[in-house]
Structure formats: structure tokens, C-alpha cells
Coordinates of C-alpha atoms and ligand atoms in Angstrom, one line a residue:
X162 CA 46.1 61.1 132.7
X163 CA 42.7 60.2 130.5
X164 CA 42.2 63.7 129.0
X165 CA 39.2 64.1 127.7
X166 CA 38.3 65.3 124.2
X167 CA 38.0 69.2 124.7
X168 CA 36.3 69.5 121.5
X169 CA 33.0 68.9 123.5
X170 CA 33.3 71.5 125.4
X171 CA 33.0 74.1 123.0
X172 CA 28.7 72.7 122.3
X173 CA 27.7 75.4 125.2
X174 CA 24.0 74.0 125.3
X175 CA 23.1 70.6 125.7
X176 CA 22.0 68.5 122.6
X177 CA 18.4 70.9 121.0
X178 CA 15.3 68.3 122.1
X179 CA 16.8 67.4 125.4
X180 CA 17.3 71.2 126.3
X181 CA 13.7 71.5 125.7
X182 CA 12.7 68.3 127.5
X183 CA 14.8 70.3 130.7
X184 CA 12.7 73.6 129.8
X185 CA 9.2 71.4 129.5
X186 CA 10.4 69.7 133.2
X187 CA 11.0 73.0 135.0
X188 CA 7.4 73.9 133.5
X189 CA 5.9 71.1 134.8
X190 CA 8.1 71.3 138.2
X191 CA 6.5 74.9 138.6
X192 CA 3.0 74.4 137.0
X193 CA 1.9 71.2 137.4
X194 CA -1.9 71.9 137.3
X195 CA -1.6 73.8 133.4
X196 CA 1.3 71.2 132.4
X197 CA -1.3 68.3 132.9
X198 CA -2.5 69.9 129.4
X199 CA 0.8 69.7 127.7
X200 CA 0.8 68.8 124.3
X201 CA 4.4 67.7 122.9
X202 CA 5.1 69.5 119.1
X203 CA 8.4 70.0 119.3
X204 CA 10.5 66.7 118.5
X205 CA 9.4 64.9 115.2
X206 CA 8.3 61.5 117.1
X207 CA 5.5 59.0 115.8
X208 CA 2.6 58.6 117.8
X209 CA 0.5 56.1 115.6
X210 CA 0.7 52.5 116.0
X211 CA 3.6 50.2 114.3
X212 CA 2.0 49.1 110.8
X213 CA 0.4 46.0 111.5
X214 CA 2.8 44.3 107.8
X215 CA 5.7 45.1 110.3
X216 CA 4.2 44.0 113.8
X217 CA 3.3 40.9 112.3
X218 CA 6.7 40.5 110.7
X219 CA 8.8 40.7 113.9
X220 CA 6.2 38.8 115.6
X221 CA 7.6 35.8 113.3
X222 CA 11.3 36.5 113.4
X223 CA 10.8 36.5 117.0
X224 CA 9.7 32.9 116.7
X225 CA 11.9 32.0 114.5
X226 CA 14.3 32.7 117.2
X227 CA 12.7 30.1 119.3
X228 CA 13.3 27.8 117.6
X229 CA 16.7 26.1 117.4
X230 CA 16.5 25.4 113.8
X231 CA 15.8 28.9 112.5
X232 CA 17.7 30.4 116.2
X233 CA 19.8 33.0 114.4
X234 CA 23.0 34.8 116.5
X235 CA 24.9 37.8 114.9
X236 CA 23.7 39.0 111.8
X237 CA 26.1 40.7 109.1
X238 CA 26.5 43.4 110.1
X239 CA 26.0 45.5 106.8
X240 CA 22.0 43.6 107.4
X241 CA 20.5 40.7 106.0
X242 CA 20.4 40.5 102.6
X243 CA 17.2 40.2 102.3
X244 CA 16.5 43.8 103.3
X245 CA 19.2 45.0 101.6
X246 CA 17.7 43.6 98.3
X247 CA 14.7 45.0 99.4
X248 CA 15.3 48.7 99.7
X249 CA 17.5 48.5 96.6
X250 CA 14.7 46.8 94.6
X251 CA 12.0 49.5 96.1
X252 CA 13.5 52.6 97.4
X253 CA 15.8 52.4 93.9
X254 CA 14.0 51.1 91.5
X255 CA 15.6 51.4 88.3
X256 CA 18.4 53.8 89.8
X257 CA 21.1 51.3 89.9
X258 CA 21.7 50.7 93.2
X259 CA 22.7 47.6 94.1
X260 CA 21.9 45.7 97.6
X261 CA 25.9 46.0 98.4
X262 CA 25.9 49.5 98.1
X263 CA 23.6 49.2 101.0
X264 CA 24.2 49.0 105.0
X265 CA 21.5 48.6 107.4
X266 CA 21.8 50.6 111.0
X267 CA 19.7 51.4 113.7
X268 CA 19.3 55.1 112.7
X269 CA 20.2 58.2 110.6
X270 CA 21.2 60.1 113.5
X271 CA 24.0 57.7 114.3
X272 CA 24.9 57.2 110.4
X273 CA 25.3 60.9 109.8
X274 CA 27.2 61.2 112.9
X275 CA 29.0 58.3 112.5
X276 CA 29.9 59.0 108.7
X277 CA 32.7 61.8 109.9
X278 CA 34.5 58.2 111.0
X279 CA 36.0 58.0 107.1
X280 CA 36.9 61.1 106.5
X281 CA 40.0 63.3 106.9
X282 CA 40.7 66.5 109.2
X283 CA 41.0 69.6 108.1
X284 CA 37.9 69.7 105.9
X285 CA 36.2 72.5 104.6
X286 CA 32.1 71.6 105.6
X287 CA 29.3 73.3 104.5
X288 CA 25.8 73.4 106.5
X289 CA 22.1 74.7 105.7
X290 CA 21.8 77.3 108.4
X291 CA 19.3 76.5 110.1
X292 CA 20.1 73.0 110.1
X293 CA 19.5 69.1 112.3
X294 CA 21.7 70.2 114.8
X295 CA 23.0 66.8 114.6
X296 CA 25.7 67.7 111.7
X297 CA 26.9 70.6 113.6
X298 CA 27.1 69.0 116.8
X299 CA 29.2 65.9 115.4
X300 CA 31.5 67.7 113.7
X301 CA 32.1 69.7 116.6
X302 CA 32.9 66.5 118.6
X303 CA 35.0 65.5 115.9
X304 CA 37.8 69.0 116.3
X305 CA 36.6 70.1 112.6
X306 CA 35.2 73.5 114.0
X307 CA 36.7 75.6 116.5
X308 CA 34.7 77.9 119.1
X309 CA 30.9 79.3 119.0
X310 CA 30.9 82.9 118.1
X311 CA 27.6 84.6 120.3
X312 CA 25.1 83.3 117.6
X313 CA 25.9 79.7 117.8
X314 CA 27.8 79.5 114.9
X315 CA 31.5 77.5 114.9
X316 CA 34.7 79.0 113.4
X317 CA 35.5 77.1 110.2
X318 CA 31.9 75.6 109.1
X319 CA 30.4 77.3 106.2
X320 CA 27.2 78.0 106.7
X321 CA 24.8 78.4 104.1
X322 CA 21.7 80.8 105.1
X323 CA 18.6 79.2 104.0
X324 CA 16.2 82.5 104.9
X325 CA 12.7 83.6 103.6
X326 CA 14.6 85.9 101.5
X327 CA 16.4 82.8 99.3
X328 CA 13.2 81.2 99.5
X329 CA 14.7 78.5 101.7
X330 CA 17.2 77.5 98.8
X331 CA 21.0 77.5 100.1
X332 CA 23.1 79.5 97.1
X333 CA 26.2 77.6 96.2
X334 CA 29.3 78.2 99.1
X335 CA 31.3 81.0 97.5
X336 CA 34.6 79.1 98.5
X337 CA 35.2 75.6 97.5
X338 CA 34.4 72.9 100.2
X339 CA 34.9 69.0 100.9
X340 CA 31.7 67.9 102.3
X341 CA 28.3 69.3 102.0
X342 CA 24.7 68.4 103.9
X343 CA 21.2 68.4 102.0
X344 CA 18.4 67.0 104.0
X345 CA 15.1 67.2 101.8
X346 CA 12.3 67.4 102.3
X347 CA 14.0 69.8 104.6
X348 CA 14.3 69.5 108.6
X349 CA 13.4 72.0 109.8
X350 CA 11.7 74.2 107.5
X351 CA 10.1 71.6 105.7
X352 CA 10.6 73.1 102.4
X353 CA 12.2 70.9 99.2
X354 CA 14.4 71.0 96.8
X355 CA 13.7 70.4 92.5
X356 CA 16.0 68.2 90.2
X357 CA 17.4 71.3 88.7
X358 CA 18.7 72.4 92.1
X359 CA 19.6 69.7 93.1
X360 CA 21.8 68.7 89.9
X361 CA 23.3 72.5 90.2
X362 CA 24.6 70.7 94.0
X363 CA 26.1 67.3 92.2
X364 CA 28.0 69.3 89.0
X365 CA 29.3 71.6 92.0
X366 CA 30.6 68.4 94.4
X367 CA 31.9 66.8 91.3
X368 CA 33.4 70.1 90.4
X369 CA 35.2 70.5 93.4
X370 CA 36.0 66.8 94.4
X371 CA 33.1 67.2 97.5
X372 CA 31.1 64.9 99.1
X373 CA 27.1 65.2 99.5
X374 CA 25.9 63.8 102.8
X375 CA 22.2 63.3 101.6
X376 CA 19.7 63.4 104.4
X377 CA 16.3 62.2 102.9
X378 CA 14.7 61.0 105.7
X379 CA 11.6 62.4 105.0
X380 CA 11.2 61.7 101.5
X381 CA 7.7 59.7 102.6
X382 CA 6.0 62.8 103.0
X383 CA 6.8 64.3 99.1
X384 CA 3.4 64.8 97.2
X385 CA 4.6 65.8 94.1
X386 CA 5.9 62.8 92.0
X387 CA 8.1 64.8 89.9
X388 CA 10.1 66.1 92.9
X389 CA 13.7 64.1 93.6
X390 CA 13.2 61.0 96.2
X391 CA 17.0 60.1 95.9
X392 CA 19.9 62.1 95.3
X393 CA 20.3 59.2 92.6
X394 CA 18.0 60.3 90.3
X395 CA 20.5 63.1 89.4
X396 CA 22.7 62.5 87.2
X397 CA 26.1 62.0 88.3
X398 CA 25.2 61.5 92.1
X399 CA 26.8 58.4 92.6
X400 CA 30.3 59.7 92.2
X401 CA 29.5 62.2 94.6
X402 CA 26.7 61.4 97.0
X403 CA 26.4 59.5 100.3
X404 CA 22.5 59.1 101.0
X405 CA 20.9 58.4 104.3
X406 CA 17.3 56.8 104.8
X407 CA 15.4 55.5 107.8
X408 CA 12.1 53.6 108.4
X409 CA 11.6 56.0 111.3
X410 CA 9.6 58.8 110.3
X411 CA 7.5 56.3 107.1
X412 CA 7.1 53.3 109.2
X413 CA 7.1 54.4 112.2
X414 CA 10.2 53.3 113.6
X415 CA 11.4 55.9 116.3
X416 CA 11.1 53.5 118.5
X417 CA 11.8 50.3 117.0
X418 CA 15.2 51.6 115.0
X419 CA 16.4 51.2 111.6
X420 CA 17.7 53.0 108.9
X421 CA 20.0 52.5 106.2
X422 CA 23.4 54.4 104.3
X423 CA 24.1 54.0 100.6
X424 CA 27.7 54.6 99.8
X425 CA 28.1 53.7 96.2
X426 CA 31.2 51.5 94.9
X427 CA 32.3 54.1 92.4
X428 CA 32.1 57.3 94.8
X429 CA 35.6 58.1 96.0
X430 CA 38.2 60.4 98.1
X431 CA 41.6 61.1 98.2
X432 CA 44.3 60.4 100.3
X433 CA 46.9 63.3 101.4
X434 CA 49.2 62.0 98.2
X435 CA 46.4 62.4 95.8
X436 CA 45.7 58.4 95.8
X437 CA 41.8 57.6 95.2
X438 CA 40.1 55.5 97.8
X439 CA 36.4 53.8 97.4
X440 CA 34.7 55.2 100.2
X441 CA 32.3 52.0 100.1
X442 CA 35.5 50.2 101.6
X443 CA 36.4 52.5 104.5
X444 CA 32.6 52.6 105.4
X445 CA 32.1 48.8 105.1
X446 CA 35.5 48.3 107.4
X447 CA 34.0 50.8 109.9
X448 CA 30.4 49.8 110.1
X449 CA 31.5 46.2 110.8
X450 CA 34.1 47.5 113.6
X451 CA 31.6 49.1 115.3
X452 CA 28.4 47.8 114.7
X453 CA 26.6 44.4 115.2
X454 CA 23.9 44.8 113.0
X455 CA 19.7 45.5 114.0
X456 CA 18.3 42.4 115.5
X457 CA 16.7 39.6 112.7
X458 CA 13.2 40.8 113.9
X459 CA 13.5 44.5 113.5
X460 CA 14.8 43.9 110.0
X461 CA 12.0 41.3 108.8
X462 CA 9.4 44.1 109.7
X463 CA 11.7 46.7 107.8
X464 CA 11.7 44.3 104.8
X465 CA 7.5 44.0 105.7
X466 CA 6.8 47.7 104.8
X467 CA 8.2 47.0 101.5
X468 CA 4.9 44.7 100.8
X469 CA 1.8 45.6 99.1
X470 CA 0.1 45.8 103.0
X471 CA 3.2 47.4 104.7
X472 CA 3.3 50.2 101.3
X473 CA -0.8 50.7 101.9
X474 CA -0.2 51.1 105.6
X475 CA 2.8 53.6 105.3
X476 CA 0.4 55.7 102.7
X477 CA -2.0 55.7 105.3
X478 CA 0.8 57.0 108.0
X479 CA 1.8 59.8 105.8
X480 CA -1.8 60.5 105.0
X481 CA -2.5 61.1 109.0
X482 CA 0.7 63.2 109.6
X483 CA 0.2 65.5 106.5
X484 CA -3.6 65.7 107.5
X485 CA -2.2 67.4 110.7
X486 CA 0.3 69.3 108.9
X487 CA -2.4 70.8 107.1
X488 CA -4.3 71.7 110.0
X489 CA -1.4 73.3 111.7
X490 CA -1.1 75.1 108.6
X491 CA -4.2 76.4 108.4
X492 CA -4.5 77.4 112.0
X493 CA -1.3 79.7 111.9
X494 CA -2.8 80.9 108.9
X495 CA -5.4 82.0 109.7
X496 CA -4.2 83.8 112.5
X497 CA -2.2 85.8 110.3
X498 CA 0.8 83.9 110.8
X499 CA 3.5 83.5 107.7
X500 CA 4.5 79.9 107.2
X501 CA 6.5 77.6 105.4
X502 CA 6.5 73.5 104.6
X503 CA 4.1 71.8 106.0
X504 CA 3.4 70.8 102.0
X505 CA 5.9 68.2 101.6
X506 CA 6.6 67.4 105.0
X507 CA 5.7 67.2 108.6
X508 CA 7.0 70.3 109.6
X509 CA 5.7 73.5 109.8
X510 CA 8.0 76.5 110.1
X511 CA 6.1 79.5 111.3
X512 CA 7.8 83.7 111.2
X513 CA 7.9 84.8 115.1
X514 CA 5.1 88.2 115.2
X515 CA 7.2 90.9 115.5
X516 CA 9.4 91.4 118.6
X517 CA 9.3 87.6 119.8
X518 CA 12.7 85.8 119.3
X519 CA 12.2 82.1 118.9
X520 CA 13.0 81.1 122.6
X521 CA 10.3 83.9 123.6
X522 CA 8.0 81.7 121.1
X523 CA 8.7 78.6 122.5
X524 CA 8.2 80.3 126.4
X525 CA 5.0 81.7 124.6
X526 CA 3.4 78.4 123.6
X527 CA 4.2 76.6 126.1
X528 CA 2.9 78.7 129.3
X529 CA 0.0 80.7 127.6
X530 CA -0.7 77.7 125.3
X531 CA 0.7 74.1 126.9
X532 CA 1.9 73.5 123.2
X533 CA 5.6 72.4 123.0
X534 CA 6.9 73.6 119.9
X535 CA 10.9 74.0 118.8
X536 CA 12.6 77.4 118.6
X537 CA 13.8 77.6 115.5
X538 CA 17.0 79.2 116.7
X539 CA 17.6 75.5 118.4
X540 CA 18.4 74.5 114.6
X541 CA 21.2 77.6 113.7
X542 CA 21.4 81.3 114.1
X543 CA 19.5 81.6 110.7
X544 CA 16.2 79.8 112.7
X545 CA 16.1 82.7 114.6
X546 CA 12.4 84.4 114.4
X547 CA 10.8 81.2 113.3
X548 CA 9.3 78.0 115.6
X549 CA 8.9 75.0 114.1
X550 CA 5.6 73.0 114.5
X551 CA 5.8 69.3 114.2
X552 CA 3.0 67.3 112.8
X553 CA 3.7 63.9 114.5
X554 CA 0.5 63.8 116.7
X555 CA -3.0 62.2 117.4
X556 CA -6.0 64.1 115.6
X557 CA -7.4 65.1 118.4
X558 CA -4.0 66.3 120.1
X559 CA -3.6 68.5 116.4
X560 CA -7.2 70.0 116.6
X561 CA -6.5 70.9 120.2
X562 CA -3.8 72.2 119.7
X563 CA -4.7 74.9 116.4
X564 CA -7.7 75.8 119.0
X565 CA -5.2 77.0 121.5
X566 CA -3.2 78.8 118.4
X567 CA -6.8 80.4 117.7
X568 CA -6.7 81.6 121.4
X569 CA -3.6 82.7 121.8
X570 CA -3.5 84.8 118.8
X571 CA -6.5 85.1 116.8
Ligands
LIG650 C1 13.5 66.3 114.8 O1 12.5 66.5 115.5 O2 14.1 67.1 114.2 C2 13.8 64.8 114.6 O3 12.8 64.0 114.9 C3 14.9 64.4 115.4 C4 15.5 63.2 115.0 O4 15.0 62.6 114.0 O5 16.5 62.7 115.5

């Protein structure tokens, strides 16, 4: 009999953005006049144009593949070394990571998900509540929760409330845990976290033997040089810190896919007896089990936005997004609207008016306002109250859209 793996049956809703693509179609199926002036502000997807350092780049590798002399079949699978020195020598600049501690994929979503691969049952795992559903979801699949109590929230996860109250800043888990997801700047509330905090999070991991699953995805959109890019500007990080990175939200790359993992050589775990084992190996035997590598041209246009053009044109990216982060902001605001991020990231997280939950909010937008947004209670029983704004849009889609926030309830 192929039984199937009953742990998926216990995720009651289907997967947050396409649940709300389903809730935009049924709109559209029973409005189709007011859903011609849909605009989509709910997942975190690109709309500008691939920098032209990284068009131009794959345009090549795709001519050198037709050519028989520079034809090129399966790559290594951790990526070409070329991008792998790349990132090291940009995105870790004087951090000490080397290229080997790098491994090129075609996205965080799969590396974060994928990551559970090298590790053990029976692990204690703590989550930022609310939270990219992804890391929930995962672990679910993988048997290391059990059910959904009626808020959404799995038996044997820690959650960690990130609230207004707290400021948005997770306190330590009260009981000692194995594995522990950051993402900062933060998805979805946009807010971010200092070098002091996050050094409190490394002596704790090393403390307690955890590991940090680093989600910096967004670290692009940071204004402040003095806040942490890298979990690796802490000190002691690399014995305790996987990080993920992608060129998806900087470059553009929804679309054209890749990201990258760093699992440093001296970061271990331990076996049931106690032995230490480099997790660098397990994830380096995985990753070339499963995984073929991004195509040669995708990863010559990764290595392009490292250039003096593909930097320039990235600035300008992040200069667009956070322009219409600021509008967004200022919109809300001004209707008298509390709201968070938006500062240091794409996102803006905006407090429900009284007596809305964040499903009525998202209802709210999108038939008195055509605006998709996400209900914050999509990303963990502590989103509840709050919608999340993204800023990933044309000008002219942001400015119509804080005119319909004016109207709907200025
Ligand atoms: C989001 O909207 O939270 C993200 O874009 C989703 C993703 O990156 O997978």
C-alpha cells in the first residue's frame, strides 16, 4: 500500500499566497467589472525589469552554450565557482567566508525547507510568531510538530510572539531548543534586528548547542550601515549559524531563481551518541543528491550583479521599492493608521482599526478597495489584527493604490 505521509494532513489551509490567489479568483469570478482594477500587494514579487548587468550576462552564457567549444552540460552542483567566489568576496567581505562554505540554489524557499533534510527528529524548534509560513509549513511536512490547535499554531513548536508590545523583538525561548529561525530585515513585519540582539541569539545557540537558520533575504533593503547584513558579523556565528541569501528580492530574481546557503566548515551537530558531525558535509552530500545545480546563464547574471553596473542597478531597485514603501507608509499614516517596517524593508505591517480581524482586512481591501494585501494572521496567530502591505509595485500602481487607502478610510 503507498501510504502517504499523514503529516500533511495536519496544514488545514492551503500554502498562505496561493489561498489568497483562490480568494482574489472567486473575486474576480463574482466581480469581474471592479476586479479589472485589481492591484496585487499581497505577495512580495518584483515588478521592475531584470538589471540590464544581469540580462546582458545571461544573454552571453546563453551563447556560450551555442557554441561547442564553451557548450557546458551539468554544472557542480554546489555552483560555479565563479559565483561562489563572488558572493564570498562581496556579500562577505572581510567576514571570512570562504567560496566552499558556499552552495548556490535556485531559491531560499526551497533551502530553508530543504535544510530540515540534515537534521535529526525530535527537535525542539523555535519560530517568530508571526512568521514566513514556509518554516512552519516544512516542518510540519517533516512529523516535527503534531496537530493545529484553533489558532494555527502546531503542538511542539515554540513560538516566539513578536507583538507591538515587544516591539517586534522575539525574547529568548524560556526552554532550551535545537534549532531557531531569524529572518531580518523581518518578513513580515519588516522590522530589524541590532548587533546586540542579535549576539544575545548566537551566545544563546552556542549556549545550548542550537542551530540558527538565518533568513536574510532582504538585507538589500537595510538603510542603516551600522545594522547586521550577515549573521557573520557576530561574533561567534559561524559555530552556530546557517544563513540563507537570494538574488530574488535585490536583483530581481523571482522569476529567474537563485539564491544561495552558507553552512560554515566549523559549525557542527551531534549525533544520538554525542559524536560531532560538520554540518557542511551532510549539506554538501544532500545538495548534490538532490540538486543539479542553476543553469550556467542564470549564474553568470547572478555573478553580473556583483559588478560596479549590476551594484548601481540593484541601488536603484531598492531605491524604487523603498520609494513605495514610503508612500505606503505615509498613506496609512496619514489615515490614522499604526504601522510598522516599511524603513528597512519592503514591507509594511499595518494594526487592523478596531473590530476588523486580518481576514476581514484583507475582504476589506480587496472589495471596497481592489488592493490585494496579506492578512497578517496568514503568517501566525500573533499576525492576527495586522495586514501586511507589500511594496513590490510600479509607481503608478503604489500612488493608486494609497489614493484608494485615502478613500477607504480617510
Ligand atoms: C512573501 O511575500 O512573503 C515572499 O515574497 C514570499 C517568498 O519569497 O516566497
Amino acid at each position: 500500500m503507498a501510504r502517504v505521509n499523514e503529516n500533511f494532513l495536519k496544514l488545514k489551509a492551503g500554502y498562505l499566497f496561493p489561498e489568497i490567489s483562490r480568494r482574489v479568483s472567486a473575486y474576480t469570478d463574482a466581480e469581474p467589472e471592479k476586479a479589472k482594477k485589481l492591484i496585487r500587494c499581497g505577495i512580495g514579487d518584483v515588478t521592475e525589469p531584470l538589471p540590464l548587468a544581469a540580462r546582458s550576462a545571461m544573454k552571453e552564457g546563453v551563447d556560450e552554450l551555442g557554441a561547442r567549444e564553451s557548450f557546458r552540460g551539468y554544472g557542480p552542483e554546489q555552483g560555479y565557482e565563479f559565483l561562489r567566489k563572488a558572493i564570498a568576496e562581496n556579500s562577505y567581505h572581510g567576514l571570512g567566508i570562504e567560496a566552499g562554505e558556499i552552495f548556490v540554489s535556485d531559491g531560499s524557499k526551497c533551502d530553508t525547507g530543504n535544510i530540515l533534510d540534515i537534521f535529526g527528529d525530535g527537535l525542539k524548534i523555535a519560530i517568530t510568531d508571526p512568521v514566513y509560513p514556509v518554516y512552519v509549513d516544512t516542518n510540519v511536512m517533516a512529523g516535527n510538530t503534531g496537530e493545529a490547535n484553533e489558532a494555527g499554531q502546531f503542538d511542539g513548536l515554540v513560538y516566539l510572539p513578536c507583538t507591538a508590545e515587544n516591539d517586534f523583538t522575539p525574547a529568548l525561548p524560556s526552554e532550551p531548543v535545537d534549532l531557531i529561525y531569524l529572518c531580518y530585515p523581518n518578513n513580515p513585519t519588516g522590522t530589524v534586528a541590532t548587533k546586540e540582539e542579535l549576539q544575545c541569539w548566537v551566545d544563546y545557540a552556542r549556549e545550548n548547542d542550537a542551530v540558527i537558520l538565518y533568513d536574510s533575504a532582504y538585507e538589500a533593503y537595510l538603510q542603516d550601515p551600522e545594522l547586521p547584513r550577515s549573521i557573520y558579523e557576530i561574533e561567534g556565528a559561524k559555530e552556530c549559524a546557517i544563513e540563507f541569501r537570494s538574488f530574488s528580492k535585490n536583483g530581481g530574481f523571482t522569476g529567474t531563481r537563485c539564491a544561495f546557503i552558507v553552512v560554515p566548515k566549523a559549525l557542527t551537530g551531534a549525533t544520538e551518541s554525542g559524536e560531532r558531525i560538520a554540518l557542511h558535509g551532510l549539506w554538501a552530500r544532500r545538495h548534490s543528491t538532490k540538486f543539479n545545480g542553476v543553469s550556467y546563464p542564470v549564474q553568470r547574471a547572478a555573478e553580473a550583479l556583483y559588478s560596479v553596473e549590476g551594484k548601481m542597478q540593484i541601488k536603484k531597485l531598492v531605491e524604487h521599492y523603498m520609494g513605495n514603501a514610503a508612500l505606503l507608509k505615509a498613506a496609512c499614516e496619514k489615515c490614522h493608521l499604526t504601522v510598522y517596517g516599511g524603513e528597512h524593508s519592503p514591507y509594511v505591517w499595518v494594526k487592523c482599526p478596531e473590530g476588523v480581524d486580518s481576514w476581514g482586512m484583507f475582504d476589506k481591501m480587496l472589495q471596497d478597495a481592489q488592493v490585494v494585501v496579506t492578512p497578517g494572521a496568514g503568517f501566525g496567530a500573533a499576525g492576527e489584527g495586522y495586514f501586511r502591505i507589500s511594496a513590490f509595485n510600479t509607481r503608478e500602481n503604489v500612488e493608486e493604490v494609497c489614493l484608494r487607502i485615502a478613500q477607504v478610510f480617510g
